[in-house]
Coordinates of C-alpha atoms in Angstrom, one line a residue:
Chain Z
X1 CA -21.4 12.5 15.2
X2 CA -18.0 13.4 13.7
X3 CA -15.9 16.5 13.0
X4 CA -14.7 17.1 9.4
X5 CA -11.8 19.2 8.2
X6 CA -11.3 19.7 4.5
X7 CA -8.0 20.6 2.9
X8 CA -6.6 20.5 -0.6
X9 CA -3.9 18.0 -1.3
X10 CA -0.7 20.1 -1.5
X11 CA 1.8 20.4 -4.3
X12 CA 4.4 18.9 -2.0
X13 CA 2.2 16.2 -0.4
X14 CA 2.9 13.7 -3.1
X15 CA 5.8 11.3 -3.7
X16 CA 7.7 10.2 -6.8
X17 CA 4.8 7.8 -7.6
X18 CA 2.5 10.8 -8.0
X19 CA 0.2 10.0 -5.0
X20 CA 0.1 11.3 -1.5
X21 CA 3.0 9.9 0.4
X22 CA 1.5 7.5 2.9
X23 CA 3.0 9.0 6.0
X24 CA 1.2 12.2 5.1
X25 CA -2.1 10.6 5.8
X26 CA -1.1 10.4 9.5
X27 CA -0.2 14.1 9.3
X28 CA -3.7 14.7 7.9
X29 CA -5.1 12.9 10.9
X30 CA -3.3 15.3 13.1
X31 CA -4.5 18.4 11.2
X32 CA -8.1 17.3 11.8
X33 CA -7.3 17.0 15.5
X34 CA -5.7 20.4 15.6
X35 CA -8.6 21.9 13.8
X36 CA -11.1 20.3 16.2
X37 CA -9.4 22.2 19.0
X38 CA -9.5 25.5 17.1
X39 CA -13.1 25.0 16.1
X40 CA -14.4 24.2 19.6
X41 CA -12.0 26.2 21.8
X42 CA -10.3 28.9 19.8
X43 CA -6.9 29.2 18.2
X44 CA -4.9 29.1 21.4
X45 CA -6.6 26.4 23.4
X46 CA -4.5 23.5 22.3
X47 CA -1.2 25.2 22.7
X48 CA -2.2 26.4 26.2
X49 CA -3.1 22.8 27.2
X50 CA 0.4 21.8 26.1
X51 CA 2.4 24.8 27.4
X52 CA 0.5 26.0 30.4
X53 CA -1.2 22.8 31.7
X54 CA 1.6 20.5 30.3
X55 CA -0.9 17.9 29.1
X56 CA -0.2 16.1 25.9
X57 CA -1.4 13.2 23.8
X58 CA 1.5 11.2 22.4
X59 CA 0.5 8.5 20.0
X60 CA 1.1 5.0 21.4
X61 CA -0.4 3.2 18.4
X62 CA -1.4 4.2 14.9
X63 CA -2.8 2.2 12.1
X64 CA -4.3 2.9 8.7
X65 CA -5.8 1.0 5.8
X66 CA -5.2 2.8 2.5
X67 CA -8.0 2.2 0.1
X68 CA -7.6 4.6 -2.7
X69 CA -4.9 7.1 -3.7
X70 CA -5.1 10.9 -3.3
X71 CA -3.5 13.1 -5.8
X72 CA -2.6 16.7 -6.3
X73 CA -5.7 18.6 -7.3
X74 CA -7.9 16.5 -5.0
X75 CA -9.6 17.8 -1.9
X76 CA -9.3 15.7 1.2
X77 CA -12.1 15.5 3.7
X78 CA -10.7 14.3 7.0
X79 CA -13.4 12.9 9.4
X80 CA -12.6 12.5 13.1
X81 CA -14.6 10.6 15.6
X82 CA -13.7 8.8 18.9
X83 CA -13.8 5.1 19.4
X84 CA -12.9 5.1 23.0
X85 CA -12.7 7.9 25.5
X86 CA -10.8 6.3 28.3
X87 CA -9.5 7.3 31.7
X88 CA -5.9 7.7 30.5
X89 CA -6.0 7.1 26.8
X90 CA -8.2 8.0 23.8
X91 CA -8.7 6.1 20.6
X92 CA -9.4 8.4 17.6
X93 CA -10.9 7.2 14.4
X94 CA -10.0 9.0 11.2
X95 CA -11.3 8.6 7.7
X96 CA -10.0 10.5 4.7
X97 CA -12.2 10.9 1.8
X98 CA -11.5 12.3 -1.7
X99 CA -14.3 14.9 -2.2
X100 CA -16.3 14.2 -5.3
X101 CA -19.6 14.1 -7.1
X102 CA -22.0 12.3 -6.9
X103 CA -20.1 10.5 -4.2
X104 CA -16.9 11.0 -2.3
X105 CA -14.4 8.1 -2.1
X106 CA -12.9 6.6 1.1
X107 CA -9.1 6.8 0.7
X108 CA -7.9 6.0 4.2
X109 CA -9.4 4.6 7.3
X110 CA -7.2 4.7 10.4
X111 CA -7.0 4.9 14.2
X112 CA -4.6 6.6 16.6
X113 CA -4.4 5.6 20.2
X114 CA -3.1 8.5 22.3
X115 CA -2.0 8.4 25.9
X116 CA -2.8 11.3 28.1
X117 CA 0.4 12.4 29.7
X118 CA 2.0 15.0 31.9
X119 CA 4.5 16.4 29.4
X120 CA 6.9 17.5 32.2
X121 CA 7.4 14.0 33.4
X122 CA 6.0 12.0 30.4
X123 CA 3.8 9.9 32.7
X124 CA 0.1 9.0 32.3
X125 CA -2.4 11.2 33.9
X126 CA -6.2 11.1 34.0
X127 CA -8.0 12.6 31.0
X128 CA -8.9 16.2 32.0
X129 CA -12.6 17.1 32.2
X130 CA -12.1 19.8 29.5
X131 CA -10.8 17.2 27.1
X132 CA -13.7 14.9 27.8
X133 CA -16.1 17.8 27.3
X134 CA -14.6 18.5 23.8
X135 CA -14.7 14.9 22.7
X136 CA -17.7 13.2 24.2
X137 CA -20.2 14.0 21.5
X138 CA -17.8 12.5 19.0
X139 CA -17.8 9.1 20.6
X140 CA -19.1 6.5 18.2
X141 CA -22.1 4.4 19.3
X142 CA -21.2 0.8 19.9
X143 CA -21.2 -1.1 16.5
Chain D
X1 CA 18.5 -11.3 9.0
X2 CA 17.7 -7.6 8.8
X3 CA 18.9 -4.4 7.2
X4 CA 19.7 -1.4 9.3
X5 CA 19.9 2.3 8.4
X6 CA 21.0 4.7 11.0
X7 CA 20.2 8.4 10.8
X8 CA 20.3 11.3 13.2
X9 CA 16.9 12.7 14.3
X10 CA 16.7 16.0 12.5
X11 CA 16.2 19.5 13.9
X12 CA 12.9 19.7 12.1
X13 CA 11.7 16.1 12.9
X14 CA 10.2 17.1 16.2
X15 CA 6.8 18.6 17.1
X16 CA 5.7 21.2 19.6
X17 CA 5.9 18.6 22.4
X18 CA 9.6 18.2 21.7
X19 CA 9.5 14.6 20.4
X20 CA 9.6 13.1 16.9
X21 CA 6.2 13.8 15.3
X22 CA 4.7 10.4 15.1
X23 CA 4.0 10.5 11.3
X24 CA 7.8 10.9 10.9
X25 CA 8.3 7.3 12.1
X26 CA 6.5 6.1 9.0
X27 CA 8.8 8.3 6.9
X28 CA 11.8 6.7 8.7
X29 CA 10.4 3.3 7.7
X30 CA 10.5 4.5 4.1
X31 CA 14.0 5.9 4.4
X32 CA 15.2 2.4 5.4
X33 CA 13.4 0.9 2.4
X34 CA 15.0 3.4 0.1
X35 CA 18.5 2.8 1.6
X36 CA 18.0 -1.0 1.2
X37 CA 17.7 -0.5 -2.5
X38 CA 20.7 1.7 -2.7
X39 CA 22.8 -0.6 -0.6
X40 CA 22.0 -3.7 -2.6
X41 CA 21.4 -2.4 -6.1
X42 CA 22.9 1.1 -6.4
X43 CA 21.6 4.6 -6.3
X44 CA 19.4 4.4 -9.4
X45 CA 17.8 0.9 -9.0
X46 CA 14.7 1.9 -7.2
X47 CA 13.9 4.9 -9.4
X48 CA 14.4 2.7 -12.5
X49 CA 12.0 0.1 -11.2
X50 CA 9.5 2.9 -10.8
X51 CA 10.1 4.9 -13.9
X52 CA 11.3 2.4 -16.5
X53 CA 9.6 -0.8 -15.3
X54 CA 6.6 1.1 -13.8
X55 CA 6.5 -1.1 -10.8
X56 CA 5.6 0.4 -7.4
X57 CA 4.8 -0.6 -3.9
X58 CA 1.9 1.6 -2.6
X59 CA 1.1 1.0 1.1
X60 CA -2.2 -0.7 1.7
X61 CA -1.8 -1.0 5.4
X62 CA 0.5 0.6 7.9
X63 CA 0.7 0.2 11.7
X64 CA 3.0 1.1 14.5
X65 CA 3.3 0.8 18.2
X66 CA 5.2 3.7 19.7
X67 CA 7.1 2.6 22.8
X68 CA 9.5 5.4 23.7
X69 CA 10.0 8.9 22.3
X70 CA 12.9 10.0 20.1
X71 CA 14.3 13.5 20.5
X72 CA 16.6 15.8 18.6
X73 CA 20.2 14.7 19.4
X74 CA 19.2 11.0 19.3
X75 CA 20.4 8.7 16.6
X76 CA 17.7 6.4 15.1
X77 CA 18.6 2.9 14.0
X78 CA 15.9 1.7 11.6
X79 CA 15.8 -2.1 11.2
X80 CA 13.9 -3.6 8.2
X81 CA 12.9 -7.2 7.8
X82 CA 10.2 -9.0 5.9
X83 CA 7.3 -10.8 7.5
X84 CA 5.7 -12.0 4.3
X85 CA 7.0 -12.0 0.7
X86 CA 3.8 -12.8 -1.2
X87 CA 2.9 -13.1 -4.8
X88 CA 1.4 -9.7 -5.1
X89 CA 2.1 -8.1 -1.7
X90 CA 4.9 -7.7 0.8
X91 CA 4.7 -7.2 4.5
X92 CA 7.6 -5.2 5.9
X93 CA 8.6 -5.1 9.5
X94 CA 10.3 -2.0 10.8
X95 CA 11.8 -1.4 14.2
X96 CA 13.2 2.0 15.2
X97 CA 15.8 2.0 18.0
X98 CA 17.4 4.9 19.9
X99 CA 21.1 4.2 19.7
X100 CA 22.7 4.0 23.1
X101 CA 25.1 2.4 25.5
X102 CA 25.0 -0.2 27.0
X103 CA 21.8 -0.9 25.2
X104 CA 19.7 0.7 22.5
X105 CA 16.0 1.3 23.2
X106 CA 13.1 0.2 21.1
X107 CA 11.1 3.3 20.2
X108 CA 8.8 2.1 17.5
X109 CA 7.7 -1.3 16.1
X110 CA 5.6 -1.3 13.0
X111 CA 4.5 -3.0 9.8
X112 CA 3.7 -1.8 6.3
X113 CA 1.9 -4.0 3.8
X114 CA 2.6 -3.0 0.3
X115 CA 0.9 -4.0 -2.9
X116 CA 3.0 -4.7 -5.9
X117 CA 1.4 -2.7 -8.7
X118 CA 1.8 -1.6 -12.3
X119 CA 2.0 2.2 -11.8
X120 CA 0.7 2.9 -15.3
X121 CA -2.6 1.2 -14.5
X122 CA -2.5 1.0 -10.7
X123 CA -3.4 -2.7 -10.7
X124 CA -1.7 -5.6 -8.9
X125 CA 1.0 -7.5 -10.7
X126 CA 3.2 -10.4 -9.6
X127 CA 6.2 -9.5 -7.4
X128 CA 9.1 -9.3 -9.9
X129 CA 11.9 -11.9 -9.4
X130 CA 14.4 -9.0 -8.9
X131 CA 12.4 -7.8 -5.9
X132 CA 12.2 -11.3 -4.5
X133 CA 16.0 -11.6 -4.9
X134 CA 16.6 -8.4 -3.0
X135 CA 14.3 -9.3 -0.1
X136 CA 14.4 -13.0 0.4
X137 CA 17.2 -13.1 2.9
X138 CA 15.3 -10.6 5.0
X139 CA 12.3 -12.8 5.5
X140 CA 11.9 -13.5 9.2
X141 CA 11.8 -17.2 10.3
X142 CA 8.4 -18.3 11.5
X143 CA 7.9 -17.3 15.2
Chain V
X1 CA -4.0 44.7 -4.4
X2 CA -2.9 41.5 -2.8
X3 CA -4.2 38.0 -2.1
X4 CA -4.2 36.6 1.5
X5 CA -4.3 33.1 2.7
X6 CA -4.5 32.5 6.5
X7 CA -3.5 29.3 8.1
X8 CA -2.7 28.1 11.6
X9 CA 0.9 27.3 12.4
X10 CA 0.9 23.5 12.6
X11 CA 2.1 21.3 15.5
X12 CA 4.8 19.9 13.2
X13 CA 5.9 23.2 11.6
X14 CA 8.3 24.1 14.4
X15 CA 11.8 23.0 15.1
X16 CA 13.8 22.1 18.2
X17 CA 14.2 25.8 19.0
X18 CA 10.4 26.1 19.2
X19 CA 9.8 28.4 16.3
X20 CA 8.7 27.7 12.7
X21 CA 11.6 26.0 10.9
X22 CA 12.7 28.7 8.4
X23 CA 12.4 26.5 5.3
X24 CA 8.7 26.2 6.2
X25 CA 8.2 29.9 5.3
X26 CA 9.0 29.1 1.7
X27 CA 6.4 26.3 1.9
X28 CA 3.9 28.9 3.3
X29 CA 4.6 31.1 0.3
X30 CA 3.7 28.2 -2.0
X31 CA 0.5 27.5 -0.1
X32 CA -0.6 31.0 -0.8
X33 CA 0.2 30.5 -4.5
X34 CA -1.8 27.3 -4.6
X35 CA -4.7 28.9 -2.8
X36 CA -4.7 31.8 -5.2
X37 CA -5.3 29.4 -8.1
X38 CA -8.1 27.6 -6.1
X39 CA -9.8 30.9 -5.2
X40 CA -9.7 32.3 -8.7
X41 CA -10.0 29.3 -10.9
X42 CA -11.3 26.4 -8.9
X43 CA -9.7 23.3 -7.3
X44 CA -8.4 21.7 -10.5
X45 CA -7.1 24.7 -12.5
X46 CA -3.5 24.5 -11.3
X47 CA -3.2 20.8 -11.7
X48 CA -4.6 21.0 -15.2
X49 CA -2.2 23.7 -16.1
X50 CA 0.6 21.4 -15.0
X51 CA -0.7 18.1 -16.2
X52 CA -2.7 18.9 -19.3
X53 CA -1.0 22.1 -20.6
X54 CA 2.4 21.1 -19.2
X55 CA 3.2 24.6 -17.9
X56 CA 5.0 25.0 -14.7
X57 CA 6.7 27.7 -12.6
X58 CA 10.0 26.3 -11.1
X59 CA 11.7 28.8 -8.8
X60 CA 14.9 30.2 -10.1
X61 CA 15.5 32.5 -7.1
X62 CA 14.0 32.8 -3.6
X63 CA 14.9 35.1 -0.8
X64 CA 13.4 36.0 2.5
X65 CA 14.1 38.3 5.4
X66 CA 12.9 36.8 8.7
X67 CA 11.8 39.6 11.1
X68 CA 9.9 37.9 13.9
X69 CA 9.4 34.2 14.8
X70 CA 6.1 32.3 14.4
X71 CA 5.2 29.7 17.0
X72 CA 2.6 26.9 17.4
X73 CA -0.7 28.6 18.3
X74 CA -0.1 31.5 16.0
X75 CA -2.1 32.2 12.9
X76 CA -0.1 33.1 9.8
X77 CA -1.5 35.5 7.2
X78 CA 0.4 35.0 4.0
X79 CA 0.0 37.9 1.6
X80 CA 0.9 37.4 -2.1
X81 CA 1.4 40.1 -4.7
X82 CA 3.4 40.4 -7.9
X83 CA 6.5 42.5 -8.3
X84 CA 7.1 41.7 -12.0
X85 CA 4.9 39.9 -14.5
X86 CA 7.4 39.3 -17.2
X87 CA 7.2 37.6 -20.6
X88 CA 8.9 34.4 -19.4
X89 CA 9.3 34.9 -15.6
X90 CA 7.3 36.2 -12.7
X91 CA 8.5 37.7 -9.4
X92 CA 6.2 37.1 -6.5
X93 CA 6.3 39.0 -3.3
X94 CA 5.2 37.2 -0.1
X95 CA 4.8 38.6 3.3
X96 CA 3.9 36.5 6.3
X97 CA 2.2 38.1 9.3
X98 CA 1.4 36.8 12.7
X99 CA -2.3 37.7 13.2
X100 CA -3.0 39.8 16.2
X101 CA -4.7 42.6 17.9
X102 CA -4.5 45.6 17.7
X103 CA -1.9 44.9 15.0
X104 CA -0.5 42.0 13.2
X105 CA 3.3 41.5 13.1
X106 CA 5.4 41.1 10.0
X107 CA 7.4 37.9 10.4
X108 CA 8.8 37.3 7.0
X109 CA 9.2 39.3 3.8
X110 CA 10.3 37.4 0.7
X111 CA 10.4 37.1 -3.0
X112 CA 10.3 34.1 -5.4
X113 CA 11.3 34.5 -9.0
X114 CA 9.7 31.7 -11.1
X115 CA 10.5 30.8 -14.7
X116 CA 7.6 29.9 -16.9
X117 CA 8.5 26.6 -18.5
X118 CA 7.2 23.8 -20.6
X119 CA 7.4 20.9 -18.2
X120 CA 7.9 18.3 -20.9
X121 CA 11.1 19.8 -22.1
X122 CA 12.0 22.1 -19.1
X123 CA 12.5 25.1 -21.4
X124 CA 11.2 28.7 -21.0
X125 CA 8.0 29.5 -22.7
X126 CA 5.9 32.7 -22.9
X127 CA 3.7 33.4 -19.9
X128 CA 0.2 32.1 -20.9
X129 CA -2.6 34.7 -21.2
X130 CA -4.5 32.8 -18.6
X131 CA -1.7 33.2 -16.1
X132 CA -1.5 36.9 -16.9
X133 CA -5.2 37.3 -16.4
X134 CA -5.0 35.7 -12.9
X135 CA -2.1 37.7 -11.8
X136 CA -2.4 41.2 -13.3
X137 CA -4.5 42.9 -10.6
X138 CA -1.9 41.7 -8.1
X139 CA 1.0 43.6 -9.7
X140 CA 2.3 46.1 -7.2
X141 CA 2.4 49.7 -8.4
X142 CA 5.9 51.1 -8.9
X143 CA 7.4 52.2 -5.6
Chain Q
X1 CA 37.9 24.9 2.8
X2 CA 34.4 23.5 2.9
X3 CA 32.4 20.8 4.6
X4 CA 30.3 18.4 2.4
X5 CA 27.4 16.2 3.3
X6 CA 26.0 13.9 0.7
X7 CA 22.5 12.5 0.8
X8 CA 20.2 10.8 -1.7
X9 CA 17.2 12.8 -2.8
X10 CA 14.3 11.1 -1.0
X11 CA 11.1 9.6 -2.5
X12 CA 9.1 12.3 -0.7
X13 CA 11.4 15.3 -1.5
X14 CA 9.8 16.0 -4.9
X15 CA 6.7 17.9 -5.8
X16 CA 4.0 17.3 -8.4
X17 CA 6.3 18.7 -11.1
X18 CA 8.7 15.8 -10.4
X19 CA 11.6 17.8 -9.1
X20 CA 12.8 18.6 -5.6
X21 CA 10.3 21.1 -4.0
X22 CA 12.3 24.3 -3.8
X23 CA 11.8 24.8 0.0
X24 CA 13.5 21.5 0.5
X25 CA 16.8 23.0 -0.7
X26 CA 16.8 25.2 2.4
X27 CA 16.2 22.1 4.5
X28 CA 19.2 20.5 2.8
X29 CA 21.2 23.5 3.8
X30 CA 20.2 22.8 7.4
X31 CA 21.1 19.1 7.1
X32 CA 24.6 20.1 6.2
X33 CA 24.8 22.4 9.1
X34 CA 23.6 19.7 11.5
X35 CA 26.1 17.2 10.0
X36 CA 28.9 19.7 10.5
X37 CA 28.3 19.7 14.2
X38 CA 28.1 15.9 14.3
X39 CA 31.2 15.5 12.3
X40 CA 33.3 17.9 14.4
X41 CA 31.8 17.7 17.9
X42 CA 29.8 14.5 18.1
X43 CA 26.1 13.6 18.0
X44 CA 25.1 15.6 21.0
X45 CA 27.1 18.8 20.7
X46 CA 24.5 20.9 18.8
X47 CA 21.5 19.8 21.0
X48 CA 23.6 20.7 24.1
X49 CA 24.4 24.1 22.7
X50 CA 20.7 24.7 22.3
X51 CA 19.3 23.0 25.4
X52 CA 22.0 23.5 28.0
X53 CA 23.7 26.7 26.8
X54 CA 20.6 28.1 25.3
X55 CA 22.4 29.4 22.2
X56 CA 20.7 29.2 18.9
X57 CA 21.1 30.5 15.3
X58 CA 17.7 31.6 13.9
X59 CA 17.9 32.6 10.2
X60 CA 17.4 36.3 9.6
X61 CA 17.9 36.1 5.9
X62 CA 18.0 33.3 3.4
X63 CA 18.4 33.3 -0.4
X64 CA 19.1 30.8 -3.1
X65 CA 19.5 30.7 -6.8
X66 CA 18.2 27.5 -8.3
X67 CA 20.3 26.5 -11.3
X68 CA 19.3 23.0 -12.2
X69 CA 16.7 20.6 -10.9
X70 CA 17.3 17.6 -8.6
X71 CA 15.2 14.5 -9.0
X72 CA 14.5 11.3 -7.1
X73 CA 17.4 8.9 -7.8
X74 CA 19.9 11.8 -7.7
X75 CA 22.5 12.2 -5.0
X76 CA 22.8 15.7 -3.5
X77 CA 26.2 16.9 -2.3
X78 CA 25.7 19.9 0.0
X79 CA 28.7 22.0 0.5
X80 CA 28.9 24.4 3.4
X81 CA 31.3 27.3 3.8
X82 CA 31.3 30.6 5.8
X83 CA 31.2 33.9 4.1
X84 CA 31.3 36.0 7.3
X85 CA 31.9 34.9 10.8
X86 CA 30.7 38.0 12.7
X87 CA 30.5 39.0 16.3
X88 CA 26.7 38.4 16.5
X89 CA 25.8 36.9 13.2
X90 CA 27.2 34.3 10.7
X91 CA 26.7 34.2 7.0
X92 CA 26.7 30.6 5.6
X93 CA 27.2 29.7 2.0
X94 CA 25.6 26.5 0.7
X95 CA 26.0 24.9 -2.7
X96 CA 24.0 21.9 -3.7
X97 CA 25.4 19.7 -6.4
X98 CA 24.0 16.8 -8.3
X99 CA 26.7 14.1 -8.0
X100 CA 27.8 12.8 -11.4
X101 CA 30.5 11.7 -13.7
X102 CA 32.6 13.1 -15.2
X103 CA 31.4 16.3 -13.4
X104 CA 28.8 17.2 -10.9
X105 CA 26.2 19.8 -11.6
X106 CA 25.6 22.9 -9.5
X107 CA 21.8 22.9 -8.7
X108 CA 21.5 25.5 -6.0
X109 CA 23.7 28.3 -4.6
X110 CA 22.4 30.0 -1.5
X111 CA 23.2 31.9 1.6
X112 CA 21.7 31.9 5.1
X113 CA 22.5 34.7 7.6
X114 CA 21.9 33.5 11.1
X115 CA 21.8 35.7 14.3
X116 CA 23.5 34.3 17.4
X117 CA 20.9 34.5 20.1
X118 CA 20.1 33.6 23.7
X119 CA 17.1 31.3 23.1
X120 CA 15.7 32.0 26.6
X121 CA 15.3 35.7 25.7
X122 CA 15.6 35.7 21.9
X123 CA 18.2 38.5 22.0
X124 CA 21.5 38.7 20.2
X125 CA 24.6 37.5 22.1
X126 CA 28.3 37.3 21.1
X127 CA 29.2 34.3 18.9
X128 CA 30.7 31.8 21.5
X129 CA 34.4 30.8 21.1
X130 CA 33.4 27.2 20.6
X131 CA 31.3 28.2 17.6
X132 CA 34.1 30.3 16.1
X133 CA 36.5 27.3 16.6
X134 CA 34.2 25.0 14.7
X135 CA 33.7 27.4 11.8
X136 CA 36.8 29.4 11.3
X137 CA 38.6 27.1 8.9
X138 CA 35.4 27.2 6.7
X139 CA 35.6 30.9 6.2
X140 CA 36.0 31.7 2.5
X141 CA 39.0 33.8 1.5
X142 CA 38.1 37.2 0.2
X143 CA 37.0 37.0 -3.5

């Protein structure tokens, strides 16, 4: 199972070569992560996790293969699943597709490994149960 | 040998957790790449390569390990070297340090693999001699 | 009559003071403009106007009063109307509200004056009929 | 007297029309403001004002006339002066020039009015002496 967030490529997302500036794909990944929280827990759930509970998910590793360009006028479908839901870190899997008929095109395939940390002290803490509850149906079956 | 570009972390580079938003590190990588062209060939060399010669370097793979956070008020030193200067692709190595005394701190260590393409047709072309000339002293010795 | 586009404030929209970085409000204005085209003409209408017809709307003046801050966790409602639909320029009116109960809060009230130009030559051209058709019901009645 | 910060237009500063995305000009304004603090007080002065003294300068009004486009490959010279150094607010004047020979070109002419606030409570406070000291030689003579 996966979660998908679709968004138009924005007028300002592109670079001088006319394609989506590659760092923006990592931003798209984060948009899908933010939208997952909204969709499952409401608009304030993620900010409360950060501000009240002081739990955050800083990236410790990110990677992406870029397979096809995205351009202004395209619609991006960002698919989020979970490769590993660990005790103190989470590996997210993101795929960005260009929407299209008859088939959409895979443009980017990436992963982000996040630590689970206490933001007040920036040290690792156990993944909260609430976070596990939100993510566990998104864990990919073993390949 | 490497090329270094230093820049302050900007007021708007950070995210709600108060640290540099991780996609911005990939933007920092690109800033160093742009500055390398300026430093070695002048302010218009890179845009002319793109617009007149129609040669570009789209990223086909990017990766980064994030080792320590950067915050507003920090100065980032972005170090660029070349891991592989291939016939139709180039692997760049980027390290971002937080400037400091007595020692700077490694915050991010990443790589970006770029294809060399004809932007008019978006197909691979041989790495131009001029590009090799600019980059060859930055190739890292074998480990 | 007005057109409204709602979007969450993003994790990376804020600055080191913890509020939406003020230049981002002008970006929000543009998002509403892009969404208006999508809503009324489909996902490719605006890019085709730009790329095929070579008509664009560069800003010649922009202004904004900032009345209340927006923060991560807020939902922004961006309202677009038209103050003046001229022969070679258009004055847009944008208001950004923080969604809320029982009432939303006005955070920003701005205007953007755009020229209508031929992008190939960057000279003013008459506002195309199609553009007038999309915008005319959004023209505000005289105050 | 004025303060000038020069920066290349970045690969990602432009939009699909191939010119600097107009909200980025307001970002350029802020870059000059940040660089002024660095130049006059060192790299940590502004962040300490914000974090330790809890003084900030949220924009309450911003405006800009766009007079000529900036493109990738151009160098922007951002000139900062002060129109009004008030007791609880400051009006900054920013002009962005495209560097060039024999003459540079004025691309943007804008103003930003900032309140001086206690960031902890988001209420107006008197402009600190230190801020006056940094800015007073930048106040424009009456026209």
